[in-house]
Amino acid sequence: MKCFKDGEFLAIEEVKLSVDDRGYVFGDGVYEVIKVYDGVLFTAQEHLERLIESAAKIRMVLPYTVEQLIEIAEQLVQQNNLTVGHIYLQVTRGVAPRAHQFPNEFVSPVVIGYTVENPRPFAQLEMGAAMKSVEDMRWLRCDIKSLNLLGNVLAKQEAVESNCQEALFVRDGLVREGSASNVFGIKDGVLHTHPANHFILNGITRRVVLQLASELSIPVKEKEFTLTEALEMDEFFFTSTNAEITPVVTIDRQLIGEGVPGPLTRKLQKAFDAQLPMLLAAGHADERNANGSAS
Ligand code: DCS
């Protein structure tokens, strides 16, 4: 496997990382996960713009432009022959003796990237998932895609230990997002989701879903709702780069609607599939439309 590190593509064994890397000692950095379908990057521009924004929010300047980062990501896909999976990109504030304040200006950020083969989660997309609500004890800048994921890690572990696939963060009684996903509810034909502010990460998949909803004339309400209201939704789903649009059939073991993926969720999933770089990965070759496929 070829990894990118600071301008070079190296075999994984050749990559040297320092114990003094601020990402390692402080979680002082930001990251992105970009999906690859049939060797084609999906919404790479949006992900890389968010990477630069996340870096800026922690007062870091990336040594690359979006265009250069896309070139790096494409090289990684090519060199590793990746068909379906994702690219992980991470930038830390660099290597310096451990001290909380920023290092001097001669310390440059450390940029690494690698690929992961990862099939689409077909079974979960079809059957749906279970969520467990957990208290959101994270900091107040959830809009930054920071390497500090302890709150997310603990929440996800709690969910998994309760045989759930994803945690549902609740802060001040209001539903915020998943441990690594955004959440949506559907009530009486209206799509509800948390507004994009500092309590959530403004997911790229979230933005895609809002765009699809607009194209499908599904009314959208970007406003907080309570856990009780979530439990009373007709349909519920979570979104992320890897989970795509995952139907939620239970929250805290209580059925959502009929306890099966609902019709509007299915409609959005279908619209999502139709705009992927290709549809072969979905096993839906027969559904390909005339302009629907790359490579
Ligand atoms: N909210 C949180 C806290 C996340 O970590 C993520 C993605 C999302 C929302 C959804 O964002 P995207 O739609 O842009 O993916 N988490 C990434 C992660 O850590 N692994 O995969 C995706």
PDB file of N, CA and C in Angstrom, residues 17-26 92-99 107 110:
ATOM      1  N   LEU A  17       6.675   8.409  11.375  1.00  0.00           N
ATOM      2  CA  LEU A  17       5.949   9.449  12.104  1.00  0.00           C
ATOM      3  C   LEU A  17       6.606   9.630  13.456  1.00  0.00           C
ATOM      4  N   SER A  18       6.635  10.872  13.931  1.00  0.00           N
ATOM      5  CA  SER A  18       7.333  11.186  15.173  1.00  0.00           C
ATOM      6  C   SER A  18       6.438  11.032  16.402  1.00  0.00           C
ATOM      7  N   VAL A  19       7.020  10.601  17.516  1.00  0.00           N
ATOM      8  CA  VAL A  19       6.252  10.568  18.777  1.00  0.00           C
ATOM      9  C   VAL A  19       5.948  11.991  19.241  1.00  0.00           C
ATOM     10  N   ASP A  20       6.671  12.968  18.701  1.00  0.00           N
ATOM     11  CA  ASP A  20       6.414  14.368  19.041  1.00  0.00           C
ATOM     12  C   ASP A  20       5.425  15.036  18.086  1.00  0.00           C
ATOM     13  N   ASP A  21       4.816  14.245  17.205  1.00  0.00           N
ATOM     14  CA  ASP A  21       3.803  14.828  16.311  1.00  0.00           C
ATOM     15  C   ASP A  21       2.641  15.311  17.172  1.00  0.00           C
ATOM     16  N   ARG A  22       2.233  16.554  16.976  1.00  0.00           N
ATOM     17  CA  ARG A  22       1.166  17.129  17.817  1.00  0.00           C
ATOM     18  C   ARG A  22      -0.181  16.445  17.596  1.00  0.00           C
ATOM     19  N   GLY A  23      -0.326  15.773  16.467  1.00  0.00           N
ATOM     20  CA  GLY A  23      -1.546  14.977  16.269  1.00  0.00           C
ATOM     21  C   GLY A  23      -1.554  13.823  17.254  1.00  0.00           C
ATOM     22  N   TYR A  24      -0.397  13.235  17.448  1.00  0.00           N
ATOM     23  CA  TYR A  24      -0.261  12.084  18.340  1.00  0.00           C
ATOM     24  C   TYR A  24      -0.404  12.489  19.809  1.00  0.00           C
ATOM     25  N   VAL A  25       0.249  13.565  20.227  1.00  0.00           N
ATOM     26  CA  VAL A  25       0.204  13.920  21.658  1.00  0.00           C
ATOM     27  C   VAL A  25      -0.999  14.770  22.068  1.00  0.00           C
ATOM     28  N   PHE A  26      -1.517  15.599  21.150  1.00  0.00           N
ATOM     29  CA  PHE A  26      -2.635  16.484  21.530  1.00  0.00           C
ATOM     30  C   PHE A  26      -3.911  16.258  20.708  1.00  0.00           C
ATOM     31  N   THR A  92      -1.714  17.426  10.739  1.00  0.00           N
ATOM     32  CA  THR A  92      -1.477  17.834  12.129  1.00  0.00           C
ATOM     33  C   THR A  92      -0.615  19.094  12.155  1.00  0.00           C
ATOM     34  N   ARG A  93      -0.546  19.704  13.338  1.00  0.00           N
ATOM     35  CA  ARG A  93       0.190  20.978  13.427  1.00  0.00           C
ATOM     36  C   ARG A  93       1.703  20.762  13.360  1.00  0.00           C
ATOM     37  N   GLY A  94       2.149  19.533  13.272  1.00  0.00           N
ATOM     38  CA  GLY A  94       3.570  19.292  13.050  1.00  0.00           C
ATOM     39  C   GLY A  94       4.287  18.690  14.242  1.00  0.00           C
ATOM     40  N   VAL A  95       5.607  18.626  14.137  1.00  0.00           N
ATOM     41  CA  VAL A  95       6.443  17.944  15.125  1.00  0.00           C
ATOM     42  C   VAL A  95       7.220  18.980  15.923  1.00  0.00           C
ATOM     43  N   ALA A  96       7.070  18.932  17.248  1.00  0.00           N
ATOM     44  CA  ALA A  96       7.785  19.870  18.119  1.00  0.00           C
ATOM     45  C   ALA A  96       7.773  19.302  19.535  1.00  0.00           C
ATOM     46  N   PRO A  97       8.791  19.647  20.366  1.00  0.00           N
ATOM     47  CA  PRO A  97       8.774  19.171  21.764  1.00  0.00           C
ATOM     48  C   PRO A  97       7.437  19.516  22.416  1.00  0.00           C
ATOM     49  N   ARG A  98       6.926  18.622  23.231  1.00  0.00           N
ATOM     50  CA  ARG A  98       5.572  18.773  23.754  1.00  0.00           C
ATOM     51  C   ARG A  98       5.406  20.024  24.615  1.00  0.00           C
ATOM     52  N   ALA A  99       4.589  20.954  24.125  1.00  0.00           N
ATOM     53  CA  ALA A  99       4.188  22.154  24.862  1.00  0.00           C
ATOM     54  C   ALA A  99       2.870  22.571  24.244  1.00  0.00           C
ATOM     55  N   VAL A 107       7.867  25.303  12.079  1.00  0.00           N
ATOM     56  CA  VAL A 107       7.312  23.945  12.147  1.00  0.00           C
ATOM     57  C   VAL A 107       6.181  23.840  11.132  1.00  0.00           C
ATOM     58  N   VAL A 110       2.068  18.331   9.238  1.00  0.00           N
ATOM     59  CA  VAL A 110       2.353  16.999   8.705  1.00  0.00           C
ATOM     60  C   VAL A 110       1.081  16.499   8.011  1.00  0.00           C
TER      61      VAL A 110
END
